[in-house]
Structures are given as C-alpha cells and as structure tokens.
Coordinates of C-alpha atoms in Angstrom, one line a residue:
L123 CA -20.0 -28.2 21.2
A124 CA -21.8 -25.7 23.1
A125 CA -18.2 -23.7 23.5
E126 CA -18.1 -23.4 20.0
F127 CA -21.8 -22.4 19.5
A128 CA -21.5 -19.9 22.3
A129 CA -18.2 -18.5 20.0
A130 CA -20.1 -18.6 16.6
E131 CA -22.8 -16.3 18.5
K132 CA -19.9 -14.0 19.6
R133 CA -20.1 -15.2 23.2
P134 CA -16.3 -15.5 23.8
E135 CA -16.5 -15.5 27.5
D136 CA -19.1 -18.3 27.4
A137 CA -17.2 -20.2 25.2
A138 CA -13.6 -19.9 27.3
R139 CA -15.8 -21.1 30.2
L140 CA -17.6 -24.4 28.8
Y141 CA -14.1 -25.2 27.0
I142 CA -12.4 -25.1 30.5
E143 CA -15.2 -27.6 31.8
A144 CA -14.3 -29.7 28.9
A145 CA -10.8 -29.3 29.7
K146 CA -11.3 -30.4 33.1
S147 CA -13.3 -33.2 32.3
E148 CA -11.2 -34.8 29.6
K149 CA -7.7 -33.5 30.5
R150 CA -7.2 -32.0 26.9
A151 CA -4.5 -29.4 26.3
D152 CA -6.3 -28.1 23.3
F153 CA -9.6 -27.8 25.0
A154 CA -7.7 -25.5 27.2
E155 CA -5.5 -23.7 24.8
R156 CA -9.1 -23.0 23.2
A157 CA -10.3 -21.7 26.6
A158 CA -7.7 -19.6 27.0
R159 CA -7.9 -18.1 23.5
F160 CA -11.7 -17.1 23.7
A161 CA -10.8 -15.5 27.2
L162 CA -8.2 -13.4 25.5
A163 CA -10.4 -12.6 22.8
A164 CA -13.0 -11.5 25.6
R165 CA -10.7 -9.7 27.4
N166 CA -11.5 -11.0 30.1
F167 CA -7.8 -11.6 31.8
G168 CA -8.7 -13.4 34.7
L169 CA -10.5 -15.8 33.2
A170 CA -7.3 -15.9 30.5
Q171 CA -5.1 -17.0 33.4
E172 CA -7.2 -19.2 34.9
A173 CA -7.2 -21.3 31.4
A174 CA -3.4 -21.0 30.8
E175 CA -2.9 -22.3 34.5
L176 CA -5.1 -25.3 33.7
W177 CA -3.3 -25.9 29.7
L178 CA -0.3 -25.6 31.8
E179 CA -1.4 -28.3 34.7
I180 CA -2.0 -30.8 31.6
A181 CA 0.9 -29.6 29.2
P182 CA 3.7 -28.7 31.7
K183 CA 5.8 -28.2 29.1
D184 CA 3.9 -26.2 26.6
L185 CA 5.6 -22.7 25.5
N186 CA 2.5 -20.8 24.4
A187 CA 0.4 -22.1 27.6
L188 CA 3.1 -20.6 29.6
Q189 CA 3.6 -17.5 27.4
A190 CA -0.7 -17.1 27.6
Q191 CA -0.4 -17.1 31.4
A192 CA 2.8 -14.5 31.7
F193 CA 0.7 -12.5 29.9
A194 CA -2.5 -12.6 31.6
L195 CA -1.0 -11.5 34.3
I196 CA 1.0 -8.7 33.2
V197 CA -1.8 -7.0 31.8
Q198 CA -3.6 -7.5 35.2
G199 CA -0.8 -5.7 36.4
K200 CA 0.6 -8.5 38.7
K201 CA 4.2 -7.7 38.6
D202 CA 6.1 -10.4 40.9
E203 CA 3.6 -13.4 39.4
A204 CA 4.5 -12.1 36.1
L205 CA 8.4 -12.1 36.7
E206 CA 8.1 -15.3 38.2
K207 CA 6.6 -16.7 34.3
L208 CA 8.5 -14.5 32.3
R209 CA 12.0 -16.3 34.2
A210 CA 10.4 -19.6 33.7
L211 CA 9.8 -19.0 30.0
L212 CA 13.6 -18.0 29.2
L213 CA 14.4 -20.8 31.2
M214 CA 12.7 -23.3 29.4
D215 CA 15.1 -25.2 26.7
S216 CA 13.8 -23.4 23.5
P217 CA 15.3 -20.7 20.7
E218 CA 12.3 -19.1 20.6
S219 CA 11.6 -18.6 24.4
A220 CA 13.5 -15.5 24.4
S221 CA 12.0 -13.4 21.8
L222 CA 8.7 -14.9 23.1
A223 CA 9.1 -13.1 26.6
L224 CA 10.1 -9.9 24.9
N225 CA 7.0 -10.0 23.0
L226 CA 5.0 -9.9 26.1
V227 CA 6.9 -7.1 27.6
A228 CA 6.4 -5.1 24.0
A229 CA 3.2 -5.7 23.5
P230 CA 0.6 -2.9 23.5
D231 CA -1.5 -4.4 26.3
A232 CA 2.0 -4.3 28.9
S233 CA 2.6 -0.8 28.7
G234 CA 1.7 0.0 32.4
L235 CA 4.0 -2.8 33.6
A236 CA 6.4 -2.6 30.8
V237 CA 9.3 -0.3 32.1
E238 CA 9.6 -2.3 35.8
L239 CA 9.6 -5.5 34.0
L240 CA 12.7 -4.3 32.0
Q241 CA 14.4 -3.2 34.9
E242 CA 14.3 -6.5 36.1
L243 CA 15.0 -8.5 33.1
K244 CA 17.9 -6.2 31.7
V245 CA 20.2 -8.6 33.1
E246 CA 19.0 -12.4 31.8
P247 CA 21.7 -13.3 29.8
K248 CA 19.1 -15.1 27.1
L249 CA 17.9 -11.6 26.5
L250 CA 21.0 -10.3 26.4
A251 CA 22.2 -12.9 23.7
L252 CA 19.6 -11.9 21.4
P253 CA 21.0 -10.3 18.1
I254 CA 21.0 -6.6 19.2
E255 CA 17.9 -5.4 16.5
R256 CA 15.7 -8.2 18.2
G257 CA 16.6 -7.7 21.6
L258 CA 16.4 -5.3 24.7
V259 CA 17.9 -2.0 22.9
P260 CA 14.6 -1.4 20.8
L261 CA 12.5 -2.2 23.4
S262 CA 14.5 0.5 25.5
L263 CA 14.4 3.0 23.2
R264 CA 10.6 2.2 22.6
L265 CA 10.2 2.6 26.1
K266 CA 12.1 6.0 26.5
Q267 CA 14.5 4.0 28.6
N268 CA 17.3 6.1 26.1
E269 CA 20.3 5.5 29.0
L270 CA 19.3 2.1 29.3
A271 CA 19.3 1.2 25.6
L272 CA 22.7 3.2 25.3
E273 CA 24.7 0.9 28.4
L274 CA 23.1 -2.3 26.5
A275 CA 24.4 -0.9 23.2
A276 CA 27.9 -0.2 24.2
A277 CA 27.4 -3.9 25.7
H278 CA 26.9 -5.6 22.6
L279 CA 29.7 -3.5 21.2
R280 CA 32.2 -4.4 23.8
T281 CA 31.7 -8.2 22.9
D282 CA 31.9 -7.7 19.0
A283 CA 33.3 -4.0 17.7
N284 CA 32.7 -5.1 14.2
N285 CA 29.1 -5.2 14.5
P286 CA 27.5 -2.5 12.4
K287 CA 24.3 -3.1 13.9
A288 CA 25.3 -2.7 17.1
W289 CA 26.7 0.8 16.2
L290 CA 23.5 1.8 14.4
W291 CA 21.7 1.0 17.7
Q292 CA 23.9 3.0 19.6
G293 CA 23.7 5.9 17.1
L294 CA 20.1 5.9 17.6
A295 CA 20.2 5.9 21.1
E296 CA 22.5 9.0 21.2
I297 CA 19.9 10.5 18.8
A298 CA 17.0 9.4 21.3
L299 CA 19.6 11.2 24.2
K300 CA 20.2 14.4 21.7
R301 CA 24.1 13.8 21.7
G302 CA 24.4 14.4 17.7
D303 CA 27.6 14.7 17.3
D304 CA 28.0 11.0 18.9
A305 CA 25.7 9.7 16.7
A306 CA 27.4 11.1 13.7
K307 CA 30.5 9.1 14.9
S308 CA 28.2 5.6 15.7
Y309 CA 27.1 6.0 12.1
A310 CA 29.8 6.7 10.4
K311 CA 31.5 3.8 12.0
A312 CA 28.4 1.7 11.3
L313 CA 28.8 2.8 7.5
S314 CA 32.6 2.1 7.4
L315 CA 31.7 -1.5 8.7
D316 CA 29.3 -2.1 6.3
P317 CA 29.5 0.1 3.3
G318 CA 26.9 -1.1 0.7
N319 CA 24.2 -0.5 2.9
V320 CA 22.1 2.2 1.1
R321 CA 19.6 3.3 3.8
L322 CA 22.1 3.5 6.7
R323 CA 24.4 5.8 4.2
L324 CA 21.1 8.2 3.5
S325 CA 20.3 8.0 8.2
Y326 CA 23.8 9.0 8.1
V327 CA 23.2 12.0 5.8
Q328 CA 20.0 12.9 7.5
I329 CA 21.8 13.3 10.8
L330 CA 24.8 15.4 9.1
S331 CA 22.2 17.7 7.4
S332 CA 20.4 18.2 10.8
Q333 CA 23.7 19.6 12.4
D334 CA 24.5 21.8 9.2
R335 CA 27.0 19.7 7.9
F336 CA 26.6 20.3 4.4
A337 CA 30.2 20.2 3.2
E338 CA 30.5 16.4 4.4
I339 CA 27.4 15.1 2.8
E340 CA 28.5 15.2 -1.0
T341 CA 31.4 13.3 0.1
I342 CA 29.6 10.5 1.8
L343 CA 27.2 10.1 -1.0
K344 CA 29.6 10.1 -3.9
A345 CA 31.4 7.4 -1.9
A346 CA 28.3 4.9 -2.2
P347 CA 30.4 1.7 -3.5
K348 CA 27.1 1.2 -6.0
A349 CA 25.3 3.3 -8.3
E350 CA 22.0 3.6 -6.6
A351 CA 19.0 5.5 -7.5
E352 CA 18.2 6.7 -4.0
I353 CA 21.8 8.0 -3.7
Y354 CA 21.6 10.5 -7.0
Q355 CA 18.2 11.2 -5.4
A356 CA 19.3 12.4 -2.4
R357 CA 22.4 14.6 -4.4
I358 CA 19.7 15.8 -6.6
A359 CA 17.8 17.0 -2.9
L360 CA 21.2 18.0 -2.2
I361 CA 21.5 20.8 -4.6
F362 CA 17.8 21.3 -5.0
T363 CA 17.4 22.2 -1.4
N364 CA 20.5 24.7 -1.1
Q365 CA 22.6 22.6 0.7
A366 CA 25.5 22.2 -1.3
K367 CA 27.2 25.5 -0.2
V368 CA 27.2 26.1 3.8
G369 CA 25.6 29.2 5.6
R370 CA 24.3 31.0 2.0
A371 CA 21.8 29.8 -0.6
S372 CA 22.6 28.5 -3.9
K373 CA 22.2 31.0 -6.6
P374 CA 19.6 29.4 -9.6
A375 CA 21.9 29.5 -11.7
T376 CA 24.3 27.6 -9.4
K377 CA 21.9 24.9 -8.5
K378 CA 21.7 24.7 -12.4
K379 CA 25.1 24.0 -13.5
A380 CA 25.2 21.4 -10.4
L381 CA 22.1 19.8 -11.6
A382 CA 23.8 19.7 -15.3
R383 CA 26.8 18.0 -13.9
L384 CA 24.8 15.9 -12.3
A385 CA 23.1 14.9 -15.2
R386 CA 26.2 14.0 -17.1
E387 CA 27.2 12.0 -14.8
I388 CA 24.1 10.1 -14.4
E389 CA 24.6 10.1 -18.3
R390 CA 27.8 8.0 -17.9
T391 CA 27.0 6.0 -15.2
K392 CA 27.0 2.2 -16.4
G393 CA 25.5 0.7 -13.0
L394 CA 22.7 1.9 -12.8
N395 CA 19.8 0.2 -14.8
L396 CA 17.9 1.6 -17.5
A397 CA 14.6 2.9 -16.0
G398 CA 16.6 4.6 -13.4
R399 CA 18.3 6.2 -15.2
Q400 CA 15.9 7.5 -17.1
S401 CA 13.6 8.4 -14.6
L402 CA 16.3 10.8 -12.5
L403 CA 17.3 12.7 -15.6
G404 CA 13.9 13.5 -16.3
Q405 CA 13.3 14.8 -12.6
I406 CA 16.7 17.1 -13.0
Y407 CA 15.4 18.6 -16.4
E408 CA 11.8 18.8 -14.6
L409 CA 13.6 20.9 -11.7
T410 CA 15.3 22.6 -14.2
E411 CA 12.8 23.9 -16.1
Q412 CA 13.3 22.2 -19.5
P413 CA 9.9 20.4 -19.7
K414 CA 11.0 18.9 -23.4
K415 CA 13.8 17.3 -22.1
A416 CA 12.2 16.2 -18.8
L417 CA 9.4 14.8 -20.6
Q418 CA 11.6 13.0 -23.2
W419 CA 13.2 10.8 -20.3
Y420 CA 9.9 10.2 -18.7
R421 CA 8.4 8.9 -21.8
A422 CA 11.7 7.1 -22.2
V423 CA 11.0 5.1 -19.0
S424 CA 9.2 1.5 -20.0
K425 CA 6.8 -0.3 -18.1
G426 CA 8.3 -1.5 -14.6
E427 CA 8.4 -0.7 -11.3
L428 CA 9.4 3.3 -12.0
W429 CA 6.5 3.7 -15.2
P430 CA 3.9 4.9 -12.9
N431 CA 5.4 7.7 -11.4
A432 CA 6.9 8.4 -14.5
Q433 CA 3.5 8.8 -16.2
M434 CA 2.4 10.8 -13.2
R435 CA 5.0 13.3 -13.5
I436 CA 4.1 13.8 -17.4
A437 CA 0.5 14.2 -16.5
V438 CA 2.3 16.8 -14.1
I439 CA 4.4 19.0 -16.8
Q440 CA 1.2 18.3 -19.2
S441 CA -1.3 19.9 -17.0
E442 CA 0.5 23.4 -17.2
N443 CA -0.5 23.9 -21.1
D444 CA -2.6 20.9 -21.9
L445 CA -5.1 19.3 -18.8
K446 CA -6.9 17.2 -21.6
G447 CA -3.5 15.9 -22.7
A448 CA -2.5 15.3 -19.0
R449 CA -6.0 13.5 -18.2
R450 CA -5.1 11.2 -21.3
T451 CA -2.0 10.3 -19.8
L452 CA -3.8 9.5 -16.3
D453 CA -6.5 7.7 -17.8
A454 CA -4.1 5.3 -19.4
L455 CA -2.3 4.9 -16.0
Q456 CA -5.6 4.3 -14.0
N457 CA -6.8 1.5 -16.9
S458 CA -3.0 -0.2 -16.9
D459 CA -2.0 -3.6 -15.0
A460 CA -0.1 -0.9 -12.5
P461 CA -0.1 -1.9 -8.9
N462 CA -3.5 -0.7 -6.9
P463 CA -1.6 1.9 -5.3
A464 CA -0.3 3.6 -8.2
I465 CA -4.0 3.7 -9.9
V466 CA -4.9 5.4 -6.5
D467 CA -2.5 7.6 -6.8
A468 CA -3.1 8.4 -10.7
Y469 CA -7.1 9.3 -9.6
L470 CA -5.8 11.9 -6.8
L471 CA -3.2 13.4 -9.1
E472 CA -6.1 14.1 -11.5
S473 CA -8.4 15.3 -9.3
E474 CA -6.0 17.8 -7.5
L475 CA -5.1 19.0 -11.8
L476 CA -8.9 19.6 -11.9
A477 CA -9.1 21.4 -8.7
K478 CA -6.3 23.6 -9.7
A479 CA -7.6 24.7 -12.6
K480 CA -11.3 25.4 -10.6
R481 CA -13.4 22.3 -12.2
L482 CA -14.7 21.1 -8.8
D483 CA -17.6 19.0 -10.3
E484 CA -15.1 17.2 -12.5
A485 CA -12.9 16.3 -9.8
H486 CA -16.0 14.9 -7.9
S487 CA -16.5 12.7 -11.0
T488 CA -13.0 11.4 -11.6
L489 CA -13.3 10.9 -7.7
S490 CA -16.4 9.3 -7.9
E491 CA -15.6 6.7 -10.4
A492 CA -12.3 5.7 -8.2
V493 CA -14.9 5.1 -5.4
D494 CA -16.6 3.0 -8.0
R495 CA -13.6 1.1 -8.5
M496 CA -12.1 0.9 -4.8
P497 CA -15.6 1.7 -2.4
E498 CA -12.6 0.6 0.6
D499 CA -9.9 2.9 -0.3
T500 CA -10.1 5.8 2.4
A501 CA -7.7 8.2 0.9
I502 CA -9.9 8.5 -2.4
L503 CA -12.9 8.2 0.2
Y504 CA -10.7 11.3 2.0
A505 CA -10.3 13.2 -1.0
R506 CA -13.6 13.3 -2.5
A507 CA -14.7 14.5 0.8
M508 CA -12.5 17.3 0.7
N509 CA -13.5 18.0 -2.6
S510 CA -17.2 17.9 -1.0
F511 CA -16.2 20.5 1.3
A512 CA -14.7 22.8 -1.2
R513 CA -18.0 22.5 -3.3
N514 CA -19.6 23.4 0.1
D515 CA -22.0 20.0 0.5
I516 CA -21.2 18.9 4.0
S517 CA -23.5 16.0 3.7
A518 CA -21.8 14.5 1.0
L519 CA -18.5 15.3 3.1
E520 CA -19.9 13.5 6.2
S521 CA -21.0 10.3 4.5
D522 CA -17.3 9.9 2.8
L523 CA -15.4 11.0 6.1
K524 CA -17.9 8.6 8.2
H525 CA -17.1 5.5 5.8
V526 CA -13.2 6.1 5.9
I527 CA -14.3 6.3 9.9
E528 CA -16.2 3.0 9.7
I529 CA -13.2 1.2 8.1
D530 CA -10.7 2.9 9.4
P531 CA -11.6 3.8 13.4
Q532 CA -8.0 5.1 14.0
N533 CA -8.0 7.3 11.4
A534 CA -7.5 10.5 13.0
Q535 CA -7.4 12.7 10.4
A536 CA -10.8 11.6 8.9
L537 CA -12.0 12.4 12.5
N538 CA -10.5 15.6 12.5
A539 CA -11.5 16.6 9.1
L540 CA -15.1 16.0 10.1
G541 CA -14.9 17.8 13.4
Y542 CA -13.7 20.8 11.9
S543 CA -15.7 21.1 8.7
L544 CA -19.0 20.6 11.0
L545 CA -17.8 23.2 13.0
D546 CA -17.1 25.4 9.9
K547 CA -20.1 24.6 8.0
T548 CA -23.1 24.0 10.5
E549 CA -24.3 24.6 13.9
R550 CA -23.6 20.9 15.5
V551 CA -20.8 22.2 17.9
E552 CA -21.1 19.8 20.4
E553 CA -20.7 17.0 18.0
A554 CA -17.7 18.7 15.8
T555 CA -16.2 19.1 19.0
N556 CA -16.2 15.2 19.9
Y557 CA -14.9 14.2 16.5
I558 CA -12.0 16.6 17.1
Q559 CA -11.6 15.6 20.8
Q560 CA -11.0 12.0 19.6
A561 CA -8.9 12.9 16.9
Y562 CA -6.5 14.7 19.5
M563 CA -6.7 11.4 21.6
L564 CA -5.3 9.2 18.7

C-alpha cells in the first residue's frame, strides 16, 4: 500500500524500493515486477537491476524478468553482463525470446552499446533464424552497419533464393552502400518474385529514377499485373515531370498528348474502382489546364476514401475565379463526416487560399474556428501562428507556438519558427537563440 501511495504521489523510486521490500518479505514475483517497472519509469537502472534480479530469483523462468534485467545492464553500459543475459534469453524455450533480445539491442536507450552487442550476437543461430524483416538486417541498417547488413541479407538468400523480402533487404543494404546498380538488380529480382507488390514496384521505379533510367520506368509501371491507382499516379508524375524522355524535357504539347493518351487508357481500364478512375481523370484534366473537365470528374467522386481530396481539388480550381464558391465547398467538407485529418486539411487549405488573396484577417478567423473545434491539433496551431507572423501579431504567434511545444516538446519545426520569429521581430536574442539551438539538436 505504501508503494502504491508513493507511485500516486509521483515518487516512482520510493515505490520501487518499497515493492522490493514487500517482494523480499513475501517472495512474490508480482511485487518484484512492480518494483522493476517503477525503477525503470524513474530511470534508476541500478535499482531496476536489483529488482529484476530479485524477480528472477523468485521466478527463474520468467522471460520478462530476464528481459528487464538485460535492459538495465545494457543501459548502464555493462556489456559483458548484458551479453550473458541476452544469450540466456536466447536459450530460453520460447518462440518470443529471439525477438525480445533483438528489441533490447534496438531500444533507443541501448544506443551506447548497440553496435558492440550486434557484432557479438550476429552469429547467434536463433537470431539468424528470424524472418529477415524482423531480424538482424534491419537493425544493422539502423545502426549504419551497412556491410554487415549486406552480408546477412546474402546469407538469407543462400538459404532461400526465392524470398522477395530478402532481395528487397539486400537492395536496401546496397542503397545504403551507394551501390545503385546492384540495388536496382536486387529490386528487379524482388519484383519478379512478388509482381503484385505495388509499393515494391514504386520503390524500384524510384531507384531507376535516381539513376536517370527513365526509359525503363514506363515499361515497369505498365507491367503491373493489376490496375492500381498508385501505378497510374506514378505514370502521371512521370509524364508531368519531364521524365518520359531521357536527356531532354518534353514540350508542353507533348506532355498534353501523353496525358490525353493516359486519360483514354484510364477511361477504358476496367480494373480500377470508379472513384479511383474519376479522381485520376480529374487530376489529368487539372494538370492539362482543362478546369471544366477536371471539375466534372472531381464532382463525380462520391462519398468515400477519395471524396475529401476531390473536394479540396475542386476548391483549388474554384479559387482561381470564385473564392466564395471555393469556401462553400470547403465549408461543406469541414462540416461533413469525413475523417478528422481531411477536416484539418480543409481548414488549412481555406486559410491558404485566403492568405493568397491577401485576406489575412479572414484566414485568421478560419484557423481560430478550427482551433475551437480541435484545440490540440498542432498543424492548425502552427498555421495560425504563421498567420499571426504575417499579420505582425507576435504575441499571438508566441502563444500558439508555445502551445504546440507544450503538446509536442519534440516539435523542432515549432521551436525553430518561434526562435527565428523572435529573432526577427523582437530584441529577445538570447531566448530566440535558445529555441533555435533546441530545434537544431532535435
């Protein structure tokens, strides 16, 4: 009871010590577990180690107890003892033990020892037997041990040469080592083994694009076995960003013809769902500067996943000649049952359109309405702060950015904006510099 009162009073170290005494007295593993958890919460890792040792003494086969002990040793930098516990964890008869051991090495608090532990554990059979996407290769890449990641991926491929995930991870290791041609070959092999994987196909296209191999991209995209909106999206981007021809930009007329051909293909494609087809056609006609046709297709998108984005595109097109109509469209979206992120985006877009029209006070009112509805949304608070900067209202800017930082202390963008705004608009140089330095460290 005393331990729980200490915890309620936000004294986790006292709670841990009291639970240790209770566990010793009653030989209860659950008390020792509570002690370890409170000690970890207090970041007193020596105390956590003591509690975990007691926990293991009472329950020698408890996987979580061994994990807590190994973690406390890792964070304290006790490499040899930590390795001993990690190996003991790997030897435990549990399908979870390998993943738990790997999670400990990958934990942010383990960063000081992680590379050394990885080098010691890289030959452990139980870790090597994990599926490649949950094993040592991703961890090696995270720790920038890129040669090791490539070596381990190659070992997986020697065991199973038809595993597309192993080819993918080999490709990622080759990218990290700046071996672009090899990476492209690995991705091509992965795609040949898993041709229906849209994300993999688009990643392969990205690699080819980075190597200026644009002539191959259209073929790769067209070879997708199923009509997917993302594939057509990539084909539109390919045409619109002048990458359809190698070495020279396409003329606007050529682009327009290519997009028109693609529009006809999309209209004929039966595999696409109706809303996906309508949305893509709206985008093509918007890009080819045919606003009436674009509006026709966007308006045809019915309620569903793509509807909010279609409404925002309608508003953008309307805003060129009819800002009032654009605001009505966005108001309908803001008051619909669309997902919350879409409603946030609708408010942000309305404020941007108003700012573009130099109607800053109305933009501020729009954002204030959004803040009243969603007072903890950092994107809206940040946008209102930037509006306040444009209106030279530094007090309001400071209030909103400090609220963002209160909600999300790791928000480097807000810290940076606050620092530079104070530097630009006030004489509070030392305070401004402090915010900028915090942002830079983040």
